[in-house]
CSV table of C-alpha atoms in Angstrom, one decimal:
chain,number,residue,atom,x,y,z
A,435,UNK,CA,-0.1,-0.3,0.0
A,436,UNK,CA,2.9,2.7,0.6
A,437,UNK,CA,4.4,1.7,-2.3
A,438,UNK,CA,1.3,2.8,-4.0
A,439,UNK,CA,0.8,5.6,-1.9
A,440,UNK,CA,4.3,7.1,-2.8
A,441,UNK,CA,3.6,6.6,-6.5
A,442,UNK,CA,1.0,9.1,-6.5
A,443,UNK,CA,2.1,11.5,-3.9
A,444,UNK,CA,5.9,11.8,-5.6
A,445,UNK,CA,7.2,14.9,-3.9
A,446,UNK,CA,9.0,17.4,-5.7
A,447,UNK,CA,13.1,16.9,-6.4
A,448,UNK,CA,14.9,18.7,-3.8
A,449,UNK,CA,17.9,19.6,-6.7
A,450,UNK,CA,17.0,22.0,-9.5
A,451,UNK,CA,18.0,19.9,-12.7
A,452,UNK,CA,19.9,20.9,-15.4
A,453,UNK,CA,18.1,21.1,-17.9
A,454,UNK,CA,14.0,19.8,-18.2
A,455,UNK,CA,11.8,18.7,-20.9
A,456,UNK,CA,8.2,18.6,-20.6
A,457,UNK,CA,6.4,15.7,-22.9
A,458,UNK,CA,2.6,16.7,-23.6
A,459,UNK,CA,1.1,16.4,-20.0
A,460,UNK,CA,-2.3,15.6,-20.6
A,461,UNK,CA,-1.3,13.0,-22.6
A,462,UNK,CA,1.5,11.4,-20.1
A,463,UNK,CA,-1.6,12.1,-17.4
A,464,UNK,CA,-3.7,10.1,-19.4
A,465,UNK,CA,-0.9,7.4,-19.4
A,466,UNK,CA,-0.2,7.6,-15.9
A,467,UNK,CA,-4.1,7.4,-15.1
A,468,UNK,CA,-4.6,4.2,-17.2
A,469,UNK,CA,-1.5,2.5,-16.0
A,470,UNK,CA,-2.3,2.9,-12.2
A,471,UNK,CA,-6.0,1.6,-12.8
A,472,UNK,CA,-4.4,-1.4,-14.6
A,473,UNK,CA,-1.9,-2.1,-12.3
A,474,UNK,CA,-3.1,-0.3,-9.1
A,475,UNK,CA,-7.0,-1.3,-9.4
A,476,UNK,CA,-7.2,-4.1,-12.0
A,477,UNK,CA,-9.4,-2.3,-14.2
A,478,UNK,CA,-8.9,-1.3,-18.0
A,479,UNK,CA,-9.5,2.8,-18.5
A,480,UNK,CA,-8.1,2.7,-21.6
A,481,UNK,CA,-11.3,2.9,-23.5
A,482,UNK,CA,-12.7,5.4,-21.7
A,483,UNK,CA,-9.7,7.9,-22.1
A,484,UNK,CA,-10.6,8.3,-25.6
A,485,UNK,CA,-14.5,7.8,-25.7
A,486,UNK,CA,-17.3,7.1,-23.4
A,487,UNK,CA,-18.3,3.5,-22.8
A,488,UNK,CA,-21.7,3.2,-23.6
A,489,UNK,CA,-22.2,1.7,-27.8
A,490,UNK,CA,-18.3,0.9,-27.5
A,491,UNK,CA,-18.0,-1.6,-24.9
A,492,UNK,CA,-21.1,-3.9,-24.3
A,493,UNK,CA,-19.1,-6.7,-25.9
A,494,UNK,CA,-16.4,-5.8,-23.1
A,495,UNK,CA,-16.5,-4.9,-20.2
A,496,UNK,CA,-20.7,-4.0,-18.5
A,497,UNK,CA,-19.1,-2.0,-16.1
A,498,UNK,CA,-17.4,0.9,-18.3
A,499,UNK,CA,-20.6,0.9,-20.2
A,500,UNK,CA,-21.8,3.3,-17.8
A,501,UNK,CA,-18.7,5.4,-17.5
A,502,UNK,CA,-17.8,8.3,-19.7
A,503,UNK,CA,-14.6,10.0,-20.9
A,504,UNK,CA,-15.4,13.0,-18.7
A,505,UNK,CA,-15.6,10.5,-15.7
A,506,UNK,CA,-11.9,9.3,-17.0
A,507,UNK,CA,-11.1,13.1,-17.0
A,508,UNK,CA,-12.2,13.8,-13.6
A,509,UNK,CA,-10.2,10.7,-12.6
A,510,UNK,CA,-6.9,11.6,-14.2
A,511,UNK,CA,-7.8,15.2,-12.5
A,512,UNK,CA,-6.3,13.9,-9.5
A,513,UNK,CA,-3.3,14.7,-11.6
A,514,UNK,CA,-4.3,17.9,-13.0
A,515,UNK,CA,-2.2,20.3,-11.0
A,516,UNK,CA,1.0,17.9,-11.3
A,517,UNK,CA,4.1,18.6,-14.1
A,518,UNK,CA,6.3,15.2,-14.0
A,519,UNK,CA,9.6,17.1,-15.5
A,520,UNK,CA,12.0,14.5,-17.5
A,521,UNK,CA,16.0,15.6,-16.7
A,522,UNK,CA,18.5,16.4,-19.5
A,523,UNK,CA,21.9,16.7,-19.7
A,524,UNK,CA,23.8,17.7,-22.8
A,525,UNK,CA,20.9,16.6,-25.1
A,526,UNK,CA,20.6,12.7,-23.3
A,527,UNK,CA,17.9,11.1,-20.4
A,528,UNK,CA,20.1,12.4,-17.5
A,529,UNK,CA,18.1,9.3,-15.3
A,530,UNK,CA,14.8,7.4,-14.6
A,531,UNK,CA,14.0,10.4,-12.7
A,532,UNK,CA,11.7,13.1,-12.8
A,533,UNK,CA,10.6,16.1,-11.0
A,534,UNK,CA,7.9,16.3,-9.6
A,535,UNK,CA,5.3,19.5,-8.5
A,536,UNK,CA,2.2,20.5,-8.3
A,537,UNK,CA,1.6,24.1,-10.0
A,538,UNK,CA,-0.3,23.5,-12.9
A,539,UNK,CA,-4.0,25.3,-13.2
A,540,UNK,CA,-6.0,22.0,-13.6
A,541,UNK,CA,-6.8,18.9,-16.2
A,542,UNK,CA,-6.8,20.7,-19.7
A,543,UNK,CA,-10.5,18.8,-20.6
A,544,UNK,CA,-10.5,21.0,-24.1
A,545,UNK,CA,-7.1,20.0,-25.5
A,546,UNK,CA,-5.3,18.6,-28.1
A,547,UNK,CA,-3.8,14.5,-28.0
A,548,UNK,CA,-0.6,13.0,-29.4
A,549,UNK,CA,-2.5,10.1,-29.2
A,550,UNK,CA,-5.8,9.9,-28.2
A,551,UNK,CA,-8.6,12.1,-30.5
A,552,UNK,CA,-9.2,15.3,-29.0
A,553,UNK,CA,-10.6,16.7,-25.7
A,554,UNK,CA,-14.1,17.9,-26.6
A,555,UNK,CA,-14.8,19.5,-22.4
A,556,UNK,CA,-16.3,17.9,-19.6
A,557,UNK,CA,-15.6,19.2,-16.0
A,558,UNK,CA,-12.0,18.8,-14.4
A,559,UNK,CA,-13.2,18.4,-10.9
A,560,UNK,CA,-11.7,15.1,-9.4
A,561,UNK,CA,-13.5,12.5,-8.5
A,562,UNK,CA,-12.5,8.5,-7.5
A,563,UNK,CA,-14.5,6.5,-10.5
A,564,UNK,CA,-15.6,3.4,-8.2
A,565,UNK,CA,-17.4,5.7,-6.1
A,566,UNK,CA,-17.8,9.2,-7.0
A,567,UNK,CA,-15.4,10.6,-4.1
A,568,UNK,CA,-13.9,13.8,-3.7
A,569,UNK,CA,-11.2,15.0,-1.9
A,570,UNK,CA,-11.9,16.6,1.1
A,571,UNK,CA,-11.7,20.2,2.0
A,572,UNK,CA,-8.1,21.7,1.6
A,573,UNK,CA,-6.6,18.1,0.5
A,574,UNK,CA,-3.9,17.9,-2.2
A,575,UNK,CA,-5.5,15.9,-5.1
A,576,UNK,CA,-2.7,13.3,-5.8
A,577,UNK,CA,-2.9,12.8,-1.3
A,578,UNK,CA,-6.8,12.4,-2.0
A,579,UNK,CA,-6.0,10.0,-4.6
A,580,UNK,CA,-3.5,7.9,-2.7
A,581,UNK,CA,-6.5,7.8,0.1
A,582,UNK,CA,-9.2,6.7,-2.0
A,583,UNK,CA,-7.2,4.5,-4.4
A,584,UNK,CA,-6.2,2.2,-1.3
A,585,UNK,CA,-8.7,2.6,0.9
A,586,UNK,CA,-11.0,0.9,-1.7
A,587,UNK,CA,-11.4,-2.6,-1.7
A,588,UNK,CA,-11.2,-3.3,-5.0
A,589,UNK,CA,-6.7,-2.5,-4.9
A,590,UNK,CA,-7.2,-4.8,-2.2
A,591,UNK,CA,-8.8,-7.5,-4.5
A,592,UNK,CA,-6.7,-6.3,-7.5
A,593,UNK,CA,-3.3,-7.1,-6.2
A,594,UNK,CA,-4.5,-10.3,-4.1
A,595,UNK,CA,-5.9,-11.1,-7.5
A,596,UNK,CA,-2.6,-10.8,-9.2
A,597,UNK,CA,-0.4,-12.7,-5.8
A,598,UNK,CA,-2.9,-15.3,-6.6
A,599,UNK,CA,-2.2,-15.9,-10.2
A,600,UNK,CA,1.2,-16.0,-9.6
A,601,UNK,CA,0.9,-18.4,-7.3
A,602,UNK,CA,-1.8,-20.9,-8.9
A,603,UNK,CA,-1.1,-20.2,-12.6
A,604,UNK,CA,-4.3,-18.7,-13.3
A,605,UNK,CA,-6.4,-15.4,-11.3
A,606,UNK,CA,-9.6,-15.6,-9.4
A,607,UNK,CA,-10.6,-12.6,-12.3
A,608,UNK,CA,-9.1,-12.8,-15.6
A,609,UNK,CA,-7.8,-11.1,-17.3
A,610,UNK,CA,-5.9,-9.7,-14.4
A,611,UNK,CA,-6.1,-5.8,-15.6
A,612,UNK,CA,-9.1,-6.8,-16.8
A,613,UNK,CA,-12.2,-6.3,-14.0
A,614,UNK,CA,-15.7,-6.3,-15.0
A,615,UNK,CA,-17.7,-5.1,-12.0
A,616,UNK,CA,-20.8,-5.3,-12.8
A,617,UNK,CA,-20.2,-9.3,-13.5
A,618,UNK,CA,-18.2,-9.8,-10.4
A,619,UNK,CA,-20.9,-11.1,-8.0
A,620,UNK,CA,-23.3,-14.0,-8.8
A,621,UNK,CA,-26.7,-11.9,-7.7
A,622,UNK,CA,-27.5,-9.9,-10.2
A,623,UNK,CA,-29.4,-10.3,-14.0
A,624,UNK,CA,-26.7,-10.0,-16.6
A,625,UNK,CA,-27.7,-9.8,-20.5
A,626,UNK,CA,-27.1,-12.8,-22.3
A,627,UNK,CA,-24.5,-13.8,-23.3
A,628,UNK,CA,-22.5,-12.6,-20.1
A,629,UNK,CA,-21.6,-14.8,-17.4
A,630,UNK,CA,-20.2,-14.1,-13.7
A,631,UNK,CA,-16.9,-13.2,-14.1
A,632,UNK,CA,-14.8,-14.7,-11.2
A,633,UNK,CA,-14.6,-18.0,-10.7
A,634,UNK,CA,-14.9,-17.5,-6.4
A,635,UNK,CA,-15.9,-13.8,-5.7
A,636,UNK,CA,-16.5,-14.3,-2.2
A,637,UNK,CA,-13.1,-16.2,-1.8
A,638,UNK,CA,-10.9,-13.0,-3.2
A,639,UNK,CA,-13.2,-10.8,-0.8
A,640,UNK,CA,-12.6,-12.5,2.0
A,641,UNK,CA,-8.5,-12.2,0.8
A,642,UNK,CA,-8.6,-9.0,0.2
A,643,UNK,CA,-10.1,-7.9,3.6
A,644,UNK,CA,-7.4,-9.7,5.2
A,645,UNK,CA,-4.9,-8.7,3.2
A,646,UNK,CA,-6.2,-4.9,4.1
A,647,UNK,CA,-6.1,-6.1,8.1
A,648,UNK,CA,-3.0,-7.1,7.6
A,649,UNK,CA,-1.7,-3.9,6.8
A,650,UNK,CA,-1.3,-4.6,3.2
A,651,UNK,CA,1.1,-7.6,3.9
A,652,UNK,CA,2.6,-9.4,0.9
A,653,UNK,CA,4.3,-11.9,3.2
A,654,UNK,CA,1.0,-12.6,5.1
A,655,UNK,CA,-0.8,-12.8,1.8
A,656,UNK,CA,1.5,-15.3,0.7
A,657,UNK,CA,1.5,-17.1,3.4
A,658,UNK,CA,-2.1,-17.5,3.6
A,659,UNK,CA,-2.4,-18.9,0.2
A,660,UNK,CA,0.6,-21.0,0.6
A,661,UNK,CA,-1.2,-22.8,3.6
A,662,UNK,CA,-4.2,-23.8,1.6
A,663,UNK,CA,-5.4,-27.0,0.4
A,664,UNK,CA,-5.6,-25.8,-3.4
A,665,UNK,CA,-2.3,-24.3,-3.3
A,666,UNK,CA,-0.7,-27.5,-1.9
A,667,UNK,CA,-2.7,-30.3,-4.5
A,668,UNK,CA,-0.7,-32.2,-7.0
A,669,UNK,CA,-0.9,-31.6,-10.7
A,670,UNK,CA,-2.0,-35.0,-10.8
A,671,UNK,CA,-5.2,-35.8,-10.9
A,672,UNK,CA,-7.0,-39.3,-10.0
A,673,UNK,CA,-10.7,-38.8,-11.8
A,674,UNK,CA,-11.6,-38.3,-15.1
A,675,UNK,CA,-10.4,-34.5,-16.3
A,676,UNK,CA,-12.8,-31.8,-17.8
A,677,UNK,CA,-11.8,-28.6,-19.0
A,678,UNK,CA,-13.9,-26.9,-16.8
A,679,UNK,CA,-12.3,-27.8,-13.6
A,680,UNK,CA,-9.3,-25.9,-14.0
A,681,UNK,CA,-11.3,-22.8,-13.4
A,682,UNK,CA,-11.8,-24.2,-9.9
A,683,UNK,CA,-8.6,-25.4,-9.1
A,684,UNK,CA,-9.1,-28.8,-8.8
A,685,UNK,CA,-5.8,-29.7,-9.3
A,686,UNK,CA,-2.4,-27.7,-9.0
A,687,UNK,CA,-1.9,-25.7,-12.6
A,688,UNK,CA,1.3,-27.0,-14.5
A,689,UNK,CA,2.8,-23.5,-15.6
A,690,UNK,CA,6.1,-22.8,-17.3
A,691,UNK,CA,8.8,-20.8,-15.1
A,692,UNK,CA,9.5,-17.6,-16.2
A,693,UNK,CA,12.5,-16.5,-18.1
A,694,UNK,CA,14.1,-15.2,-14.7
A,695,UNK,CA,13.1,-18.5,-12.5
A,696,UNK,CA,14.1,-20.4,-15.0
A,697,UNK,CA,18.0,-18.4,-14.7
A,698,UNK,CA,18.4,-18.7,-11.5
A,699,UNK,CA,17.1,-22.5,-11.3
A,700,UNK,CA,19.9,-23.1,-14.0
A,701,UNK,CA,22.5,-21.1,-11.5
A,702,UNK,CA,21.4,-23.1,-8.4
A,703,UNK,CA,21.0,-26.3,-10.0
A,704,UNK,CA,25.0,-26.2,-11.4
A,705,UNK,CA,26.0,-23.8,-9.1
A,706,UNK,CA,27.6,-21.7,-10.9
A,707,UNK,CA,26.0,-17.9,-10.9
A,708,UNK,CA,26.1,-15.2,-13.1
A,709,UNK,CA,28.4,-11.8,-13.4
A,710,UNK,CA,26.0,-8.9,-13.9
A,711,UNK,CA,25.9,-5.7,-12.6
A,712,UNK,CA,23.2,-4.1,-10.9
A,713,UNK,CA,23.6,-0.7,-9.7
A,714,UNK,CA,27.6,-0.4,-9.5
A,715,UNK,CA,26.9,-4.4,-7.2
A,716,UNK,CA,28.0,-7.4,-8.5
A,717,UNK,CA,25.5,-9.9,-8.6
A,718,UNK,CA,24.8,-13.5,-9.6
A,719,UNK,CA,21.5,-14.2,-9.9
A,720,UNK,CA,18.9,-12.8,-12.7
A,721,UNK,CA,16.3,-11.3,-10.2
A,722,UNK,CA,19.0,-9.5,-8.5
A,723,UNK,CA,19.3,-7.2,-11.7
A,724,UNK,CA,17.6,-4.0,-11.6
A,725,UNK,CA,15.9,-4.9,-15.2
A,726,UNK,CA,16.7,-7.9,-16.6
A,727,UNK,CA,15.5,-7.1,-20.2
A,728,UNK,CA,19.0,-5.1,-20.9
A,729,UNK,CA,21.2,-8.2,-19.9
A,730,UNK,CA,23.5,-8.1,-22.6
A,731,UNK,CA,25.4,-10.8,-24.4
A,732,UNK,CA,24.3,-14.8,-24.5
A,733,UNK,CA,22.7,-14.6,-21.4
A,734,UNK,CA,20.5,-11.8,-22.3
A,735,UNK,CA,19.3,-13.8,-25.5
A,736,UNK,CA,18.6,-16.4,-23.8
A,737,UNK,CA,16.5,-14.3,-21.6
A,738,UNK,CA,14.7,-12.8,-24.0
A,739,UNK,CA,13.9,-15.6,-26.0
A,740,UNK,CA,12.0,-17.2,-23.0
A,741,UNK,CA,9.6,-13.7,-22.9
A,742,UNK,CA,12.0,-11.5,-20.3
A,743,UNK,CA,10.5,-8.4,-21.0
A,744,UNK,CA,11.5,-4.7,-19.0
A,745,UNK,CA,9.9,-4.2,-15.4
A,746,UNK,CA,8.4,-1.4,-16.4
A,747,UNK,CA,6.2,-3.2,-18.9
A,748,UNK,CA,3.3,-5.7,-18.4
A,749,UNK,CA,4.4,-8.8,-17.4
A,750,UNK,CA,3.6,-11.3,-20.1
A,751,UNK,CA,2.9,-14.8,-19.4
A,752,UNK,CA,6.1,-16.9,-20.5
A,753,UNK,CA,4.5,-19.7,-23.7
A,754,UNK,CA,7.2,-22.6,-24.8
A,755,UNK,CA,8.5,-22.5,-28.2
A,756,UNK,CA,10.3,-24.7,-30.2
A,757,UNK,CA,13.7,-21.5,-30.1
A,758,UNK,CA,13.4,-22.8,-26.3
A,759,UNK,CA,14.1,-26.2,-26.8
A,760,UNK,CA,17.1,-25.7,-28.8
A,761,UNK,CA,18.5,-22.6,-26.5
A,762,UNK,CA,18.3,-25.5,-23.8
A,763,UNK,CA,20.6,-27.3,-25.4
A,764,UNK,CA,22.8,-25.6,-26.5
A,765,UNK,CA,23.0,-22.4,-25.7
A,766,UNK,CA,26.5,-21.4,-23.5
A,767,UNK,CA,24.0,-20.3,-20.5
A,768,UNK,CA,23.1,-23.8,-20.0
A,769,UNK,CA,26.8,-25.3,-21.1
A,770,UNK,CA,29.0,-22.9,-19.5
A,771,UNK,CA,27.2,-23.9,-16.4
A,772,UNK,CA,27.3,-27.4,-16.8
A,773,UNK,CA,30.4,-28.3,-18.1
A,774,UNK,CA,32.5,-25.9,-16.3
A,775,UNK,CA,35.6,-26.7,-14.9
A,776,UNK,CA,36.5,-27.0,-11.6
A,777,UNK,CA,33.6,-24.6,-10.2
A,778,UNK,CA,30.2,-25.8,-10.9
A,779,UNK,CA,28.4,-28.7,-8.8
A,780,UNK,CA,29.6,-32.0,-11.1
A,781,UNK,CA,33.5,-31.0,-11.0
A,782,UNK,CA,32.8,-30.1,-7.2
A,783,UNK,CA,31.4,-33.5,-6.7
A,784,UNK,CA,34.2,-35.1,-9.0
A,785,UNK,CA,36.9,-33.3,-6.9
A,786,UNK,CA,35.9,-34.9,-3.7
A,787,UNK,CA,35.2,-38.4,-5.0
A,788,UNK,CA,38.1,-39.3,-2.4
A,789,UNK,CA,36.1,-38.5,0.5
A,790,UNK,CA,33.0,-39.9,-0.3
A,791,UNK,CA,34.8,-42.9,-0.8
A,792,UNK,CA,35.5,-42.4,2.5
A,793,UNK,CA,31.8,-42.1,3.7
A,794,UNK,CA,30.6,-45.1,1.9
A,795,UNK,CA,33.6,-47.4,3.4
A,796,UNK,CA,32.1,-46.0,7.0
A,797,UNK,CA,28.1,-46.0,5.6
A,798,UNK,CA,28.9,-50.0,5.1
A,799,UNK,CA,30.3,-50.9,7.9
A,800,UNK,CA,28.0,-49.3,9.6
A,801,UNK,CA,25.2,-50.8,8.2
A,802,UNK,CA,26.7,-54.7,7.7
A,803,UNK,CA,29.4,-54.8,10.0
A,804,UNK,CA,32.1,-55.8,7.3
A,805,UNK,CA,34.0,-53.5,5.2
A,806,UNK,CA,33.0,-53.6,1.2
A,807,UNK,CA,34.5,-55.1,-1.8
A,808,UNK,CA,35.7,-52.2,-4.0
A,809,UNK,CA,33.3,-52.7,-6.3
A,810,UNK,CA,30.6,-52.3,-4.0
A,811,UNK,CA,32.1,-49.2,-2.3
A,812,UNK,CA,32.7,-47.6,-6.2
A,813,UNK,CA,29.1,-48.7,-6.8
A,814,UNK,CA,27.9,-46.5,-3.8
A,815,UNK,CA,29.7,-43.2,-4.7
A,816,UNK,CA,28.1,-43.2,-8.1
A,817,UNK,CA,24.7,-43.9,-6.7
A,818,UNK,CA,25.5,-41.2,-4.7
A,819,UNK,CA,26.6,-39.0,-7.6
A,820,UNK,CA,23.4,-39.8,-9.4
A,821,UNK,CA,21.1,-38.8,-6.3
A,822,UNK,CA,23.1,-35.5,-5.8
A,823,UNK,CA,22.3,-34.4,-9.1
A,824,UNK,CA,18.6,-35.3,-8.9
A,825,UNK,CA,18.3,-33.1,-6.2
A,826,UNK,CA,20.4,-30.3,-6.9
A,827,UNK,CA,18.1,-30.3,-10.4
A,828,UNK,CA,14.9,-31.4,-9.8
A,829,UNK,CA,14.8,-31.6,-6.2
A,830,UNK,CA,14.2,-35.7,-5.6
A,831,UNK,CA,15.5,-38.1,-5.8
A,832,UNK,CA,15.7,-41.0,-9.0
A,833,UNK,CA,13.0,-43.7,-9.4
A,834,UNK,CA,14.8,-47.4,-9.9
A,835,UNK,CA,14.9,-47.0,-13.6
A,836,UNK,CA,16.6,-43.6,-13.5
A,837,UNK,CA,19.4,-44.8,-11.4
A,838,UNK,CA,19.7,-47.8,-13.7
A,839,UNK,CA,20.1,-45.3,-16.5
A,840,UNK,CA,21.4,-43.1,-15.0
A,841,UNK,CA,24.6,-45.3,-13.2
A,842,UNK,CA,25.2,-46.7,-17.1
A,843,UNK,CA,25.8,-43.3,-18.0
A,844,UNK,CA,29.0,-42.7,-15.9
A,845,UNK,CA,30.5,-46.4,-16.8
A,846,UNK,CA,33.3,-45.1,-19.6
A,847,UNK,CA,33.5,-41.1,-18.4
A,848,UNK,CA,32.7,-40.1,-15.0
A,849,UNK,CA,33.6,-36.2,-15.6
A,850,UNK,CA,31.3,-36.7,-19.1
A,851,UNK,CA,28.8,-39.4,-17.9
A,852,UNK,CA,28.0,-36.7,-14.5
A,853,UNK,CA,28.1,-33.7,-17.3
A,854,UNK,CA,25.7,-35.2,-20.0
A,855,UNK,CA,23.1,-36.5,-17.2
A,856,UNK,CA,23.1,-33.1,-15.8
A,857,UNK,CA,23.0,-31.5,-19.1
A,858,UNK,CA,19.4,-34.0,-19.3
A,859,UNK,CA,18.1,-33.1,-16.2
A,860,UNK,CA,18.1,-29.8,-17.0
A,861,UNK,CA,16.3,-30.8,-20.6
A,862,UNK,CA,13.3,-32.2,-19.0
A,863,UNK,CA,10.1,-30.3,-19.0
A,864,UNK,CA,9.5,-31.4,-15.6
A,865,UNK,CA,12.6,-29.0,-14.9
A,866,UNK,CA,11.2,-26.3,-17.1
A,867,UNK,CA,7.4,-26.4,-14.9
A,868,UNK,CA,6.4,-25.4,-11.7
A,869,UNK,CA,4.3,-28.7,-11.2
């Protein structure tokens, strides 16, 4: 909640910049209003930023058919006095900061637009689009927006729905930024062809209220969802499956790892971190990079092939492709880590073979009361290598048949066989998907 408030209540930059560039202010306000509507309220106000909802959105969003372009103007008017000025030095954007102040006379409802049809008039008095509330007497409009936005249950619903979708594979409301509040509850009369939008509206409300009561604690929200029986279900379903069951979370939804998750899973499995710079600090995981979309070289190409976008853009759910399969088999992002001499997991395991043999002999003696034959000790060591690679890569032990195949791979060349085994495990669908 504090992040949302800070976003709309940004204070003046303390330093006077050397130079400024002011883009079309009204268009910038419109874009920002659409963006925070999607992100913080889960509602796409883009259409009514150009025209009334009536006679346009009847097949898209019933709630927005009752909203007008003037309603959008009045929502945007919370930023009507605000300037957001980009800082420039020597013809280039100086940084990602803006100078923000509130000195303008108000939102211009009769102005041209670079990206929309001209604004043809209407009230520019701020009014919150969900409940028609306005700033209190003397209250700064942006302060009022921060209060009204975070105080409305739709703010909590949208946040909960996004976290739920991230953890469960699909949201209670889909699309995540397409809430239709007219179709929210199952007790209204809907036009023909329309159905209730959420799969579990009352559950979402309960989670939203709990999220509010926790002080908007994401840790509390994640813990609550993770402790639910729905989250802990297996992806396997013992009975005949019907597609309609999917929206009711009757089993765990299998989903492809995100580009960052996949990269960092490879790093964890192989024990070979990356070498990236993030804000002047050296980091080893993609999730630690300020904007992974701009990582250069082989790793950057790998991330983008799996759908990595800039953190400034709306996230897109990853989809599989043949290119991704080829990269998992041939990319240096994978191969260099599996074959890393002396520093990777395979190399370190083989460097510790002698110590493993001593442990295997001691364990055998403790279990049987006598020393093992050399081939028995060697077999125990090899089985240990296979088990460690399975645990580090797939987080499980090998099945009996898998153990037999893996041991065969180690027969001729221990190093080559172990590298081939981990490469094969990294390319299993089981590694690429969250089950």
